[in-house]
């Protein structure tokens, strides 16, 4: 009887271990499949961003050629071509070294300054605590900056200003990017656009959703309407929390 009890206990423990191992295997297999799906969807989203950026940029090129003298238009096209080459290089990769990201955003803002006939002033700050080889998601801040330029600065009659800054978060696993403009605000640029989400912003939101799943962190995008004491629009502040890859 004692021997039979021992055998029963051993078999029960073995069955329990087998069940646990099988459960772990199934969960790991499911997680791997989810990661493959997320990777595939993120690649698709990055691919969608490419033509979106090219379409908006080509509109800017055409407008610049029509409005500017030959010399200015030629300079704009040459710089635009260099920017496009970088976009094509970056779009196939999930991450980008933040030093390259900052350099690319500077080039983009320089180009937009030419397009807006020097009506745009901008600043870009990088937290000194962020190491230059730190990797963040590719081309994830540009659509937000573009949105600020088109819908915030574009309708403004006075000079426009954009401030972009990158900060290392206390967890040292994520970076906060803040994009602040002095544009007309989200609710005054066009009453018909209330509740509208641009294609670039939609893609960014979907990418952040997938990044949150993949890196098991809260990547998010948050809008803050800037107003004076009377409630008049002073611009928009966008906060992006990004994982360090």
mmCIF file with all atom_site columns, N, CA and C in Angstrom, residues 132-197:
data_model
loop_
_atom_site.group_PDB
_atom_site.id
_atom_site.type_symbol
_atom_site.label_atom_id
_atom_site.label_alt_id
_atom_site.label_comp_id
_atom_site.label_asym_id
_atom_site.label_entity_id
_atom_site.label_seq_id
_atom_site.pdbx_PDB_ins_code
_atom_site.Cartn_x
_atom_site.Cartn_y
_atom_site.Cartn_z
_atom_site.occupancy
_atom_site.B_iso_or_equiv
_atom_site.pdbx_formal_charge
_atom_site.auth_seq_id
_atom_site.auth_comp_id
_atom_site.auth_asym_id
_atom_site.auth_atom_id
_atom_site.pdbx_PDB_model_num
ATOM 1   N N  . UNK A 1 132 ? 24.243  59.040 -27.036 1.00 0.00 ? 132 UNK A N  1
ATOM 2   C CA . UNK A 1 132 ? 24.036  59.306 -28.468 1.00 0.00 ? 132 UNK A CA 1
ATOM 3   C C  . UNK A 1 132 ? 23.690  58.052 -29.258 1.00 0.00 ? 132 UNK A C  1
ATOM 4   N N  . UNK A 1 133 ? 24.073  56.871 -28.753 1.00 0.00 ? 133 UNK A N  1
ATOM 5   C CA . UNK A 1 133 ? 23.766  55.627 -29.474 1.00 0.00 ? 133 UNK A CA 1
ATOM 6   C C  . UNK A 1 133 ? 22.451  54.984 -29.009 1.00 0.00 ? 133 UNK A C  1
ATOM 7   N N  . UNK A 1 134 ? 21.674  55.704 -28.215 1.00 0.00 ? 134 UNK A N  1
ATOM 8   C CA . UNK A 1 134 ? 20.359  55.225 -27.780 1.00 0.00 ? 134 UNK A CA 1
ATOM 9   C C  . UNK A 1 134 ? 19.436  55.090 -28.986 1.00 0.00 ? 134 UNK A C  1
ATOM 10  N N  . UNK A 1 135 ? 18.713  53.972 -29.056 1.00 0.00 ? 135 UNK A N  1
ATOM 11  C CA . UNK A 1 135 ? 17.817  53.735 -30.194 1.00 0.00 ? 135 UNK A CA 1
ATOM 12  C C  . UNK A 1 135 ? 16.358  53.948 -29.785 1.00 0.00 ? 135 UNK A C  1
ATOM 13  N N  . UNK A 1 136 ? 15.611  54.635 -30.643 1.00 0.00 ? 136 UNK A N  1
ATOM 14  C CA . UNK A 1 136 ? 14.180  54.861 -30.440 1.00 0.00 ? 136 UNK A CA 1
ATOM 15  C C  . UNK A 1 136 ? 13.449  54.478 -31.721 1.00 0.00 ? 136 UNK A C  1
ATOM 16  N N  . UNK A 1 137 ? 12.115  54.361 -31.692 1.00 0.00 ? 137 UNK A N  1
ATOM 17  C CA . UNK A 1 137 ? 11.367  54.000 -32.902 1.00 0.00 ? 137 UNK A CA 1
ATOM 18  C C  . UNK A 1 137 ? 11.606  54.988 -34.050 1.00 0.00 ? 137 UNK A C  1
ATOM 19  N N  . UNK A 1 138 ? 11.725  54.448 -35.252 1.00 0.00 ? 138 UNK A N  1
ATOM 20  C CA . UNK A 1 138 ? 12.022  55.246 -36.441 1.00 0.00 ? 138 UNK A CA 1
ATOM 21  C C  . UNK A 1 138 ? 10.868  56.153 -36.854 1.00 0.00 ? 138 UNK A C  1
ATOM 22  N N  . UNK A 1 139 ? 11.188  57.388 -37.206 1.00 0.00 ? 139 UNK A N  1
ATOM 23  C CA . UNK A 1 139 ? 10.233  58.339 -37.801 1.00 0.00 ? 139 UNK A CA 1
ATOM 24  C C  . UNK A 1 139 ? 8.906   58.430 -37.064 1.00 0.00 ? 139 UNK A C  1
ATOM 25  N N  . UNK A 1 140 ? 8.964   58.467 -35.758 1.00 0.00 ? 140 UNK A N  1
ATOM 26  C CA . UNK A 1 140 ? 7.706   58.507 -35.002 1.00 0.00 ? 140 UNK A CA 1
ATOM 27  C C  . UNK A 1 140 ? 7.350   59.924 -34.543 1.00 0.00 ? 140 UNK A C  1
ATOM 28  N N  . UNK A 1 141 ? 8.333   60.823 -34.498 1.00 0.00 ? 141 UNK A N  1
ATOM 29  C CA . UNK A 1 141 ? 8.034   62.204 -34.093 1.00 0.00 ? 141 UNK A CA 1
ATOM 30  C C  . UNK A 1 141 ? 7.704   63.094 -35.294 1.00 0.00 ? 141 UNK A C  1
ATOM 31  N N  . UNK A 1 142 ? 8.222   62.765 -36.473 1.00 0.00 ? 142 UNK A N  1
ATOM 32  C CA . UNK A 1 142 ? 8.036   63.628 -37.646 1.00 0.00 ? 142 UNK A CA 1
ATOM 33  C C  . UNK A 1 142 ? 6.572   63.885 -37.999 1.00 0.00 ? 142 UNK A C  1
ATOM 34  N N  . UNK A 1 143 ? 5.694   62.859 -37.996 1.00 0.00 ? 143 UNK A N  1
ATOM 35  C CA . UNK A 1 143 ? 4.289   63.144 -38.336 1.00 0.00 ? 143 UNK A CA 1
ATOM 36  C C  . UNK A 1 143 ? 3.620   64.130 -37.382 1.00 0.00 ? 143 UNK A C  1
ATOM 37  N N  . UNK A 1 144 ? 4.026   64.104 -36.105 1.00 0.00 ? 144 UNK A N  1
ATOM 38  C CA . UNK A 1 144 ? 3.444   65.030 -35.123 1.00 0.00 ? 144 UNK A CA 1
ATOM 39  C C  . UNK A 1 144 ? 3.935   66.455 -35.401 1.00 0.00 ? 144 UNK A C  1
ATOM 40  N N  . UNK A 1 145 ? 5.217   66.581 -35.738 1.00 0.00 ? 145 UNK A N  1
ATOM 41  C CA . UNK A 1 145 ? 5.768   67.900 -36.084 1.00 0.00 ? 145 UNK A CA 1
ATOM 42  C C  . UNK A 1 145 ? 5.103   68.420 -37.351 1.00 0.00 ? 145 UNK A C  1
ATOM 43  N N  . UNK A 1 146 ? 4.941   67.543 -38.319 1.00 0.00 ? 146 UNK A N  1
ATOM 44  C CA . UNK A 1 146 ? 4.285   67.918 -39.573 1.00 0.00 ? 146 UNK A CA 1
ATOM 45  C C  . UNK A 1 146 ? 2.858   68.388 -39.315 1.00 0.00 ? 146 UNK A C  1
ATOM 46  N N  . UNK A 1 147 ? 2.164   67.701 -38.427 1.00 0.00 ? 147 UNK A N  1
ATOM 47  C CA . UNK A 1 147 ? 0.794   68.072 -38.069 1.00 0.00 ? 147 UNK A CA 1
ATOM 48  C C  . UNK A 1 147 ? 0.746   69.472 -37.450 1.00 0.00 ? 147 UNK A C  1
ATOM 49  N N  . UNK A 1 148 ? 1.734   69.760 -36.594 1.00 0.00 ? 148 UNK A N  1
ATOM 50  C CA . UNK A 1 148 ? 1.810   71.082 -35.956 1.00 0.00 ? 148 UNK A CA 1
ATOM 51  C C  . UNK A 1 148 ? 2.057   72.171 -36.999 1.00 0.00 ? 148 UNK A C  1
ATOM 52  N N  . UNK A 1 149 ? 2.886   71.855 -37.983 1.00 0.00 ? 149 UNK A N  1
ATOM 53  C CA . UNK A 1 149 ? 3.196   72.832 -39.036 1.00 0.00 ? 149 UNK A CA 1
ATOM 54  C C  . UNK A 1 149 ? 1.989   73.119 -39.917 1.00 0.00 ? 149 UNK A C  1
ATOM 55  N N  . UNK A 1 150 ? 1.276   72.050 -40.303 1.00 0.00 ? 150 UNK A N  1
ATOM 56  C CA . UNK A 1 150 ? 0.156   72.202 -41.239 1.00 0.00 ? 150 UNK A CA 1
ATOM 57  C C  . UNK A 1 150 ? -1.072  72.814 -40.565 1.00 0.00 ? 150 UNK A C  1
ATOM 58  N N  . UNK A 1 151 ? -1.441  72.280 -39.392 1.00 0.00 ? 151 UNK A N  1
ATOM 59  C CA . UNK A 1 151 ? -2.697  72.685 -38.764 1.00 0.00 ? 151 UNK A CA 1
ATOM 60  C C  . UNK A 1 151 ? -2.529  73.736 -37.664 1.00 0.00 ? 151 UNK A C  1
ATOM 61  N N  . UNK A 1 152 ? -1.304  73.877 -37.163 1.00 0.00 ? 152 UNK A N  1
ATOM 62  C CA . UNK A 1 152 ? -1.067  74.864 -36.118 1.00 0.00 ? 152 UNK A CA 1
ATOM 63  C C  . UNK A 1 152 ? -0.440  76.136 -36.651 1.00 0.00 ? 152 UNK A C  1
ATOM 64  N N  . UNK A 1 153 ? 0.728   75.997 -37.287 1.00 0.00 ? 153 UNK A N  1
ATOM 65  C CA . UNK A 1 153 ? 1.465   77.154 -37.805 1.00 0.00 ? 153 UNK A CA 1
ATOM 66  C C  . UNK A 1 153 ? 0.889   77.643 -39.126 1.00 0.00 ? 153 UNK A C  1
ATOM 67  N N  . UNK A 1 154 ? 0.448   76.705 -39.981 1.00 0.00 ? 154 UNK A N  1
ATOM 68  C CA . UNK A 1 154 ? -0.032  77.051 -41.319 1.00 0.00 ? 154 UNK A CA 1
ATOM 69  C C  . UNK A 1 154 ? -1.077  78.154 -41.352 1.00 0.00 ? 154 UNK A C  1
ATOM 70  N N  . UNK A 1 155 ? -2.174  78.042 -40.569 1.00 0.00 ? 155 UNK A N  1
ATOM 71  C CA . UNK A 1 155 ? -3.226  79.073 -40.615 1.00 0.00 ? 155 UNK A CA 1
ATOM 72  C C  . UNK A 1 155 ? -2.873  80.351 -39.859 1.00 0.00 ? 155 UNK A C  1
ATOM 73  N N  . UNK A 1 156 ? -1.735  80.359 -39.188 1.00 0.00 ? 156 UNK A N  1
ATOM 74  C CA . UNK A 1 156 ? -1.372  81.500 -38.345 1.00 0.00 ? 156 UNK A CA 1
ATOM 75  C C  . UNK A 1 156 ? -0.867  82.662 -39.216 1.00 0.00 ? 156 UNK A C  1
ATOM 76  N N  . UNK A 1 157 ? -1.328  83.868 -38.925 1.00 0.00 ? 157 UNK A N  1
ATOM 77  C CA . UNK A 1 157 ? -0.913  85.044 -39.706 1.00 0.00 ? 157 UNK A CA 1
ATOM 78  C C  . UNK A 1 157 ? 0.455   85.569 -39.269 1.00 0.00 ? 157 UNK A C  1
ATOM 79  N N  . UNK A 1 158 ? 0.803   85.317 -38.011 1.00 0.00 ? 158 UNK A N  1
ATOM 80  C CA . UNK A 1 158 ? 2.092   85.786 -37.484 1.00 0.00 ? 158 UNK A CA 1
ATOM 81  C C  . UNK A 1 158 ? 3.143   84.681 -37.612 1.00 0.00 ? 158 UNK A C  1
ATOM 82  N N  . UNK A 1 159 ? 4.367   84.984 -37.140 1.00 0.00 ? 159 UNK A N  1
ATOM 83  C CA . UNK A 1 159 ? 5.466   84.016 -37.194 1.00 0.00 ? 159 UNK A CA 1
ATOM 84  C C  . UNK A 1 159 ? 5.149   82.798 -36.324 1.00 0.00 ? 159 UNK A C  1
ATOM 85  N N  . UNK A 1 160 ? 5.571   81.643 -36.791 1.00 0.00 ? 160 UNK A N  1
ATOM 86  C CA . UNK A 1 160 ? 5.328   80.413 -36.049 1.00 0.00 ? 160 UNK A CA 1
ATOM 87  C C  . UNK A 1 160 ? 6.574   79.952 -35.311 1.00 0.00 ? 160 UNK A C  1
ATOM 88  N N  . UNK A 1 161 ? 6.343   79.195 -34.224 1.00 0.00 ? 161 UNK A N  1
ATOM 89  C CA . UNK A 1 161 ? 7.460   78.695 -33.417 1.00 0.00 ? 161 UNK A CA 1
ATOM 90  C C  . UNK A 1 161 ? 7.163   77.273 -32.976 1.00 0.00 ? 161 UNK A C  1
ATOM 91  N N  . UNK A 1 162 ? 8.170   76.403 -33.105 1.00 0.00 ? 162 UNK A N  1
ATOM 92  C CA . UNK A 1 162 ? 8.050   75.021 -32.646 1.00 0.00 ? 162 UNK A CA 1
ATOM 93  C C  . UNK A 1 162 ? 9.269   74.670 -31.800 1.00 0.00 ? 162 UNK A C  1
ATOM 94  N N  . UNK A 1 163 ? 9.007   74.047 -30.660 1.00 0.00 ? 163 UNK A N  1
ATOM 95  C CA . UNK A 1 163 ? 10.089  73.588 -29.783 1.00 0.00 ? 163 UNK A CA 1
ATOM 96  C C  . UNK A 1 163 ? 9.968   72.082 -29.614 1.00 0.00 ? 163 UNK A C  1
ATOM 97  N N  . UNK A 1 164 ? 11.033  71.360 -29.980 1.00 0.00 ? 164 UNK A N  1
ATOM 98  C CA . UNK A 1 164 ? 11.076  69.900 -29.853 1.00 0.00 ? 164 UNK A CA 1
ATOM 99  C C  . UNK A 1 164 ? 12.141  69.534 -28.831 1.00 0.00 ? 164 UNK A C  1
ATOM 100 N N  . UNK A 1 165 ? 11.802  68.683 -27.881 1.00 0.00 ? 165 UNK A N  1
ATOM 101 C CA . UNK A 1 165 ? 12.780  68.284 -26.869 1.00 0.00 ? 165 UNK A CA 1
ATOM 102 C C  . UNK A 1 165 ? 12.641  66.800 -26.534 1.00 0.00 ? 165 UNK A C  1
ATOM 103 N N  . UNK A 1 166 ? 13.794  66.179 -26.244 1.00 0.00 ? 166 UNK A N  1
ATOM 104 C CA . UNK A 1 166 ? 13.841  64.760 -25.877 1.00 0.00 ? 166 UNK A CA 1
ATOM 105 C C  . UNK A 1 166 ? 14.416  64.648 -24.466 1.00 0.00 ? 166 UNK A C  1
ATOM 106 N N  . UNK A 1 167 ? 13.711  63.911 -23.598 1.00 0.00 ? 167 UNK A N  1
ATOM 107 C CA . UNK A 1 167 ? 14.131  63.788 -22.201 1.00 0.00 ? 167 UNK A CA 1
ATOM 108 C C  . UNK A 1 167 ? 14.195  62.315 -21.790 1.00 0.00 ? 167 UNK A C  1
ATOM 109 N N  . UNK A 1 168 ? 15.246  61.948 -21.066 1.00 0.00 ? 168 UNK A N  1
ATOM 110 C CA . UNK A 1 168 ? 15.364  60.592 -20.541 1.00 0.00 ? 168 UNK A CA 1
ATOM 111 C C  . UNK A 1 168 ? 14.485  60.477 -19.304 1.00 0.00 ? 168 UNK A C  1
ATOM 112 N N  . UNK A 1 169 ? 13.629  59.454 -19.245 1.00 0.00 ? 169 UNK A N  1
ATOM 113 C CA . UNK A 1 169 ? 12.750  59.255 -18.108 1.00 0.00 ? 169 UNK A CA 1
ATOM 114 C C  . UNK A 1 169 ? 13.484  58.570 -16.951 1.00 0.00 ? 169 UNK A C  1
ATOM 115 N N  . UNK A 1 170 ? 12.990  58.737 -15.725 1.00 0.00 ? 170 UNK A N  1
ATOM 116 C CA . UNK A 1 170 ? 13.664  58.165 -14.549 1.00 0.00 ? 170 UNK A CA 1
ATOM 117 C C  . UNK A 1 170 ? 13.895  56.656 -14.641 1.00 0.00 ? 170 UNK A C  1
ATOM 118 N N  . UNK A 1 171 ? 13.014  55.932 -15.351 1.00 0.00 ? 171 UNK A N  1
ATOM 119 C CA . UNK A 1 171 ? 13.189  54.469 -15.447 1.00 0.00 ? 171 UNK A CA 1
ATOM 120 C C  . UNK A 1 171 ? 14.349  54.082 -16.364 1.00 0.00 ? 171 UNK A C  1
ATOM 121 N N  . UNK A 1 172 ? 14.869  55.068 -17.124 1.00 0.00 ? 172 UNK A N  1
ATOM 122 C CA . UNK A 1 172 ? 15.982  54.868 -18.067 1.00 0.00 ? 172 UNK A CA 1
ATOM 123 C C  . UNK A 1 172 ? 15.664  53.820 -19.132 1.00 0.00 ? 172 UNK A C  1
ATOM 124 N N  . UNK A 1 173 ? 14.369  53.517 -19.282 1.00 0.00 ? 173 UNK A N  1
ATOM 125 C CA . UNK A 1 173 ? 13.938  52.574 -20.302 1.00 0.00 ? 173 UNK A CA 1
ATOM 126 C C  . UNK A 1 173 ? 13.078  53.241 -21.366 1.00 0.00 ? 173 UNK A C  1
ATOM 127 N N  . UNK A 1 174 ? 12.814  54.519 -21.165 1.00 0.00 ? 174 UNK A N  1
ATOM 128 C CA . UNK A 1 174 ? 11.954  55.239 -22.095 1.00 0.00 ? 174 UNK A CA 1
ATOM 129 C C  . UNK A 1 174 ? 12.380  56.695 -22.199 1.00 0.00 ? 174 UNK A C  1
ATOM 130 N N  . UNK A 1 175 ? 11.919  57.331 -23.267 1.00 0.00 ? 175 UNK A N  1
ATOM 131 C CA . UNK A 1 175 ? 12.234  58.736 -23.538 1.00 0.00 ? 175 UNK A CA 1
ATOM 132 C C  . UNK A 1 175 ? 10.933  59.488 -23.793 1.00 0.00 ? 175 UNK A C  1
ATOM 133 N N  . UNK A 1 176 ? 10.832  60.683 -23.253 1.00 0.00 ? 176 UNK A N  1
ATOM 134 C CA . UNK A 1 176 ? 9.684   61.535 -23.524 1.00 0.00 ? 176 UNK A CA 1
ATOM 135 C C  . UNK A 1 176 ? 10.085  62.610 -24.527 1.00 0.00 ? 176 UNK A C  1
ATOM 136 N N  . UNK A 1 177 ? 9.326   62.696 -25.596 1.00 0.00 ? 177 UNK A N  1
ATOM 137 C CA . UNK A 1 177 ? 9.527   63.751 -26.588 1.00 0.00 ? 177 UNK A CA 1
ATOM 138 C C  . UNK A 1 177 ? 8.368   64.733 -26.472 1.00 0.00 ? 177 UNK A C  1
ATOM 139 N N  . UNK A 1 178 ? 8.698   66.013 -26.325 1.00 0.00 ? 178 UNK A N  1
ATOM 140 C CA . UNK A 1 178 ? 7.667   67.050 -26.214 1.00 0.00 ? 178 UNK A CA 1
ATOM 141 C C  . UNK A 1 178 ? 7.767   67.971 -27.429 1.00 0.00 ? 178 UNK A C  1
ATOM 142 N N  . UNK A 1 179 ? 6.643   68.146 -28.111 1.00 0.00 ? 179 UNK A N  1
ATOM 143 C CA . UNK A 1 179 ? 6.568   69.014 -29.295 1.00 0.00 ? 179 UNK A CA 1
ATOM 144 C C  . UNK A 1 179 ? 5.559   70.111 -28.989 1.00 0.00 ? 179 UNK A C  1
ATOM 145 N N  . UNK A 1 180 ? 6.042   71.323 -28.929 1.00 0.00 ? 180 UNK A N  1
ATOM 146 C CA . UNK A 1 180 ? 5.190   72.445 -28.531 1.00 0.00 ? 180 UNK A CA 1
ATOM 147 C C  . UNK A 1 180 ? 5.206   73.517 -29.614 1.00 0.00 ? 180 UNK A C  1
ATOM 148 N N  . UNK A 1 181 ? 4.019   74.002 -29.988 1.00 0.00 ? 181 UNK A N  1
ATOM 149 C CA . UNK A 1 181 ? 3.946   75.058 -31.011 1.00 0.00 ? 181 UNK A CA 1
ATOM 150 C C  . UNK A 1 181 ? 3.091   76.217 -30.516 1.00 0.00 ? 181 UNK A C  1
ATOM 151 N N  . UNK A 1 182 ? 3.242   77.359 -31.181 1.00 0.00 ? 182 UNK A N  1
ATOM 152 C CA . UNK A 1 182 ? 2.438   78.539 -30.828 1.00 0.00 ? 182 UNK A CA 1
ATOM 153 C C  . UNK A 1 182 ? 1.390   78.801 -31.897 1.00 0.00 ? 182 UNK A C  1
ATOM 154 N N  . UNK A 1 183 ? 0.877   77.711 -32.479 1.00 0.00 ? 183 UNK A N  1
ATOM 155 C CA . UNK A 1 183 ? -0.097  77.824 -33.558 1.00 0.00 ? 183 UNK A CA 1
ATOM 156 C C  . UNK A 1 183 ? -1.481  78.233 -33.091 1.00 0.00 ? 183 UNK A C  1
ATOM 157 N N  . UNK A 1 184 ? -2.434  78.038 -33.979 1.00 0.00 ? 184 UNK A N  1
ATOM 158 C CA . UNK A 1 184 ? -3.799  78.523 -33.711 1.00 0.00 ? 184 UNK A CA 1
ATOM 159 C C  . UNK A 1 184 ? -4.578  77.600 -32.777 1.00 0.00 ? 184 UNK A C  1
ATOM 160 N N  . UNK A 1 185 ? -4.011  76.459 -32.445 1.00 0.00 ? 185 UNK A N  1
ATOM 161 C CA . UNK A 1 185 ? -4.706  75.544 -31.545 1.00 0.00 ? 185 UNK A CA 1
ATOM 162 C C  . UNK A 1 185 ? -5.521  74.514 -32.312 1.00 0.00 ? 185 UNK A C  1
ATOM 163 N N  . UNK A 1 186 ? -5.880  73.439 -31.636 1.00 0.00 ? 186 UNK A N  1
ATOM 164 C CA . UNK A 1 186 ? -6.564  72.333 -32.316 1.00 0.00 ? 186 UNK A CA 1
ATOM 165 C C  . UNK A 1 186 ? -8.011  72.641 -32.682 1.00 0.00 ? 186 UNK A C  1
ATOM 166 N N  . UNK A 1 187 ? -8.672  73.530 -31.940 1.00 0.00 ? 187 UNK A N  1
ATOM 167 C CA . UNK A 1 187 ? -10.108 73.737 -32.134 1.00 0.00 ? 187 UNK A CA 1
ATOM 168 C C  . UNK A 1 187 ? -10.436 75.026 -32.886 1.00 0.00 ? 187 UNK A C  1
ATOM 169 N N  . UNK A 1 188 ? -9.384  75.719 -33.337 1.00 0.00 ? 188 UNK A N  1
ATOM 170 C CA . UNK A 1 188 ? -9.657  76.980 -34.025 1.00 0.00 ? 188 UNK A CA 1
ATOM 171 C C  . UNK A 1 188 ? -9.128  76.994 -35.447 1.00 0.00 ? 188 UNK A C  1
ATOM 172 N N  . UNK A 1 189 ? -8.304  76.008 -35.832 1.00 0.00 ? 189 UNK A N  1
ATOM 173 C CA . UNK A 1 189 ? -7.726  76.046 -37.177 1.00 0.00 ? 189 UNK A CA 1
ATOM 174 C C  . UNK A 1 189 ? -8.772  75.827 -38.258 1.00 0.00 ? 189 UNK A C  1
ATOM 175 N N  . UNK A 1 190 ? -9.748  74.927 -37.986 1.00 0.00 ? 190 UNK A N  1
ATOM 176 C CA . UNK A 1 190 ? -10.792 74.653 -38.964 1.00 0.00 ? 190 UNK A CA 1
ATOM 177 C C  . UNK A 1 190 ? -11.955 73.962 -38.249 1.00 0.00 ? 190 UNK A C  1
ATOM 178 N N  . UNK A 1 191 ? -13.089 74.628 -38.098 1.00 0.00 ? 191 UNK A N  1
ATOM 179 C CA . UNK A 1 191 ? -14.218 74.031 -37.367 1.00 0.00 ? 191 UNK A CA 1
ATOM 180 C C  . UNK A 1 191 ? -14.660 72.693 -37.952 1.00 0.00 ? 191 UNK A C  1
ATOM 181 N N  . UNK A 1 192 ? -14.466 72.492 -39.259 1.00 0.00 ? 192 UNK A N  1
ATOM 182 C CA . UNK A 1 192 ? -14.893 71.249 -39.897 1.00 0.00 ? 192 UNK A CA 1
ATOM 183 C C  . UNK A 1 192 ? -13.978 70.078 -39.557 1.00 0.00 ? 192 UNK A C  1
ATOM 184 N N  . UNK A 1 193 ? -12.809 70.372 -38.961 1.00 0.00 ? 193 UNK A N  1
ATOM 185 C CA . UNK A 1 193 ? -11.860 69.318 -38.659 1.00 0.00 ? 193 UNK A CA 1
ATOM 186 C C  . UNK A 1 193 ? -11.970 68.844 -37.216 1.00 0.00 ? 193 UNK A C  1
ATOM 187 N N  . UNK A 1 194 ? -12.980 69.314 -36.498 1.00 0.00 ? 194 UNK A N  1
ATOM 188 C CA . UNK A 1 194 ? -13.112 68.926 -35.095 1.00 0.00 ? 194 UNK A CA 1
ATOM 189 C C  . UNK A 1 194 ? -13.257 67.404 -34.980 1.00 0.00 ? 194 UNK A C  1
ATOM 190 N N  . UNK A 1 195 ? -12.384 66.792 -34.185 1.00 0.00 ? 195 UNK A N  1
ATOM 191 C CA . UNK A 1 195 ? -12.422 65.345 -34.021 1.00 0.00 ? 195 UNK A CA 1
ATOM 192 C C  . UNK A 1 195 ? -11.657 64.591 -35.090 1.00 0.00 ? 195 UNK A C  1
ATOM 193 N N  . UNK A 1 196 ? -11.146 65.308 -36.093 1.00 0.00 ? 196 UNK A N  1
ATOM 194 C CA . UNK A 1 196 ? -10.420 64.653 -37.179 1.00 0.00 ? 196 UNK A CA 1
ATOM 195 C C  . UNK A 1 196 ? -9.025  64.258 -36.720 1.00 0.00 ? 196 UNK A C  1
ATOM 196 N N  . UNK A 1 197 ? -8.579  63.053 -37.108 1.00 0.00 ? 197 UNK A N  1
ATOM 197 C CA . UNK A 1 197 ? -7.226  62.588 -36.824 1.00 0.00 ? 197 UNK A CA 1
ATOM 198 C C  . UNK A 1 197 ? -6.504  62.411 -38.152 1.00 0.00 ? 197 UNK A C  1
#
